[in-house]
Amino acid sequence: MCSSDLVRIALEMDMEVRAAEILERLLSDYPSSKHLPEALETLARLRAKESLGADWDQAAALEAADHWRTLADQFPRDPRAAKAAAEIALLRDRAARARLNLANFYWGRRNNPEAAKLMANAARTIAPESPAAKEAEELLALRSEEHTSELQSP
């Protein structure tokens, strides 16, 4: 039985962790396998599912984006690679939005502008091209204007 069959069976049995382990093993042990594009796509989708949204840890989303990037870089002519750019943008925006949410939390609920600035800048660093990064820039500009006006008030 080949690895792709084992992955299919694991997914049918809702054993996604086991399927991801098999896929990781396929990627590391058989770097010239003809199944690598499919394995990368499936692993990217599994990792993306592990990310529960912007209010949760985004390590899995960033890992999924890395798998999509590997697929696009190593197999640019594979039909799956055409989806990679959109998937990467979505996942990186989700990761940046998580930092933006933390920035809003620190400013709005904890009155901790230093932590808020750190998180807003992290959102910009993770995915500078994302909508979340643009919102982080707007938040930083707004807070900077507020700070400047507070300093100028008598």
Short mmCIF file of C-alpha atoms in Angstrom, two decimals:
data_model
loop_
_atom_site.label_atom_id
_atom_site.label_comp_id
_atom_site.label_asym_id
_atom_site.label_seq_id
_atom_site.Cartn_x
_atom_site.Cartn_y
_atom_site.Cartn_z
CA MET A 1 0.00 0.00 0.00
CA CYS A 2 1.50 3.36 -0.96
CA SER A 3 1.57 6.49 1.17
CA SER A 4 -1.16 8.24 -0.80
CA ASP A 5 -3.50 5.32 -0.10
CA LEU A 6 -2.67 5.52 3.61
CA VAL A 7 -3.40 9.24 3.60
CA ARG A 8 -6.72 8.70 1.85
CA ILE A 9 -7.71 6.03 4.38
CA ALA A 10 -6.64 8.20 7.33
CA LEU A 11 -8.69 11.11 6.00
CA GLU A 12 -11.72 8.89 5.45
CA MET A 13 -11.43 7.79 9.09
CA ASP A 14 -11.13 11.44 10.30
CA MET A 15 -7.56 10.80 11.40
CA GLU A 16 -6.18 14.07 10.11
CA VAL A 17 -3.20 14.10 12.47
CA ARG A 18 -2.15 10.68 11.21
CA ALA A 19 -2.64 11.78 7.60
CA ALA A 20 -0.44 14.83 8.20
CA GLU A 21 2.26 12.62 9.73
CA ILE A 22 2.22 10.35 6.68
CA LEU A 23 2.41 13.34 4.36
CA GLU A 24 5.33 14.84 6.31
CA ARG A 25 7.12 11.52 6.06
CA LEU A 26 6.46 11.34 2.32
CA LEU A 27 7.89 14.83 1.85
CA SER A 28 11.04 14.10 3.83
CA ASP A 29 11.72 10.51 2.76
CA TYR A 30 10.77 10.69 -0.92
CA PRO A 31 11.76 14.14 -2.22
CA SER A 32 11.53 13.01 -5.85
CA SER A 33 8.15 11.30 -5.59
CA LYS A 34 5.61 12.04 -8.28
CA HIS A 35 3.07 12.48 -5.46
CA LEU A 36 4.77 15.53 -3.93
CA PRO A 37 2.45 18.19 -5.42
CA GLU A 38 -0.62 16.36 -4.15
CA ALA A 39 1.07 15.77 -0.78
CA LEU A 40 1.99 19.45 -0.42
CA GLU A 41 -1.52 20.59 -1.30
CA THR A 42 -3.16 18.13 1.09
CA LEU A 43 -0.74 18.97 3.89
CA ALA A 44 -1.29 22.70 3.34
CA ARG A 45 -5.05 22.20 3.55
CA LEU A 46 -4.75 20.11 6.70
CA ARG A 47 -2.52 22.68 8.39
CA ALA A 48 -4.88 25.49 7.37
CA LYS A 49 -7.77 23.60 8.99
CA GLU A 50 -5.78 23.43 12.24
CA SER A 51 -5.88 27.22 12.41
CA LEU A 52 -9.22 28.05 13.99
CA GLY A 53 -9.25 31.70 12.95
CA ALA A 54 -7.60 35.00 13.70
CA ASP A 55 -8.30 34.79 17.42
CA TRP A 56 -6.15 31.69 17.77
CA ASP A 57 -2.48 30.81 17.36
CA GLN A 58 -1.43 31.12 13.73
CA ALA A 59 1.57 28.79 13.59
CA ALA A 60 -0.44 26.25 11.60
CA ALA A 61 -1.65 28.92 9.15
CA LEU A 62 1.91 30.07 8.52
CA GLU A 63 3.03 26.47 8.10
CA ALA A 64 0.23 25.93 5.57
CA ALA A 65 1.35 29.04 3.68
CA ASP A 66 4.90 27.61 3.61
CA HIS A 67 3.62 24.37 2.08
CA TRP A 68 1.70 26.30 -0.58
CA ARG A 69 4.85 28.37 -1.30
CA THR A 70 6.92 25.18 -1.66
CA LEU A 71 4.32 23.77 -4.06
CA ALA A 72 4.38 26.92 -6.19
CA ASP A 73 8.17 27.17 -6.18
CA GLN A 74 9.01 23.53 -6.85
CA PHE A 75 6.13 22.65 -9.17
CA PRO A 76 5.15 25.86 -10.99
CA ARG A 77 3.55 23.99 -13.91
CA ASP A 78 1.39 21.77 -11.71
CA PRO A 79 -2.29 22.82 -11.81
CA ARG A 80 -2.33 22.97 -8.00
CA ALA A 81 0.29 25.72 -8.04
CA ALA A 82 -2.20 28.11 -9.63
CA LYS A 83 -4.16 28.19 -6.35
CA ALA A 84 -1.09 28.80 -4.23
CA ALA A 85 -0.88 32.60 -4.41
CA ALA A 86 -4.48 33.10 -3.30
CA GLU A 87 -4.14 30.56 -0.50
CA ILE A 88 -0.89 32.10 0.72
CA ALA A 89 -2.44 35.58 0.75
CA LEU A 90 -5.46 34.34 2.70
CA LEU A 91 -3.36 32.47 5.28
CA ARG A 92 -0.87 35.29 5.76
CA ASP A 93 -3.72 37.78 6.18
CA ARG A 94 -5.23 35.51 8.83
CA ALA A 95 -1.91 35.41 10.69
CA ALA A 96 -1.49 39.18 10.43
CA ARG A 97 -5.08 39.72 11.56
CA ALA A 98 -4.35 37.73 14.71
CA ARG A 99 -1.65 40.26 15.60
CA LEU A 100 -3.95 43.14 14.68
CA ASN A 101 -6.63 41.75 17.00
CA LEU A 102 -4.06 41.65 19.79
CA ALA A 103 -3.05 45.24 19.02
CA ASN A 104 -6.67 46.35 19.32
CA PHE A 105 -7.02 44.39 22.55
CA TYR A 106 -3.92 45.98 24.09
CA TRP A 107 -5.03 49.49 23.08
CA GLY A 108 -8.71 49.15 23.86
CA ARG A 109 -8.84 46.93 26.92
CA ARG A 110 -5.42 46.98 28.52
CA ASN A 111 -4.30 50.54 27.84
CA ASN A 112 -0.88 49.22 26.89
CA PRO A 113 0.24 51.25 23.86
CA GLU A 114 3.72 49.69 23.69
CA ALA A 115 2.36 46.15 23.43
CA ALA A 116 -0.26 47.37 20.96
CA LYS A 117 2.38 48.98 18.73
CA LEU A 118 4.46 45.82 18.88
CA MET A 119 1.50 43.69 17.74
CA ALA A 120 0.46 46.17 15.03
CA ASN A 121 3.99 46.19 13.66
CA ALA A 122 4.06 42.39 13.79
CA ALA A 123 0.91 42.36 11.63
CA ARG A 124 2.69 44.57 9.11
CA THR A 125 5.77 42.33 9.15
CA ILE A 126 3.94 39.01 8.75
CA ALA A 127 2.05 40.05 5.64
CA PRO A 128 2.87 43.58 4.47
CA GLU A 129 0.59 43.25 1.43
CA SER A 130 -2.45 42.06 3.37
CA PRO A 131 -5.62 43.95 4.29
CA ALA A 132 -4.78 43.33 7.97
CA ALA A 133 -1.41 45.06 7.52
CA LYS A 134 -3.15 48.08 5.97
CA GLU A 135 -5.53 48.19 8.94
CA ALA A 136 -2.54 47.96 11.31
CA GLU A 137 -0.94 50.94 9.55
CA GLU A 138 -4.17 52.90 9.92
CA LEU A 139 -4.35 51.97 13.60
CA LEU A 140 -0.75 53.07 14.17
CA ALA A 141 -1.37 56.35 12.36
CA LEU A 142 -4.55 57.01 14.34
CA ARG A 143 -2.86 56.29 17.65
CA SER A 144 0.11 58.43 16.67
CA GLU A 145 -2.22 61.34 15.87
CA GLU A 146 -4.02 60.87 19.21
CA HIS A 147 -0.70 60.80 21.05
CA THR A 148 0.49 63.95 19.26
CA SER A 149 -2.73 65.81 20.05
CA GLU A 150 -2.49 64.77 23.72
CA LEU A 151 1.02 66.16 23.92
CA GLN A 152 -0.08 69.46 22.34
CA SER A 153 -3.09 69.91 24.66
CA PRO A 154 -2.54 72.35 27.55
#
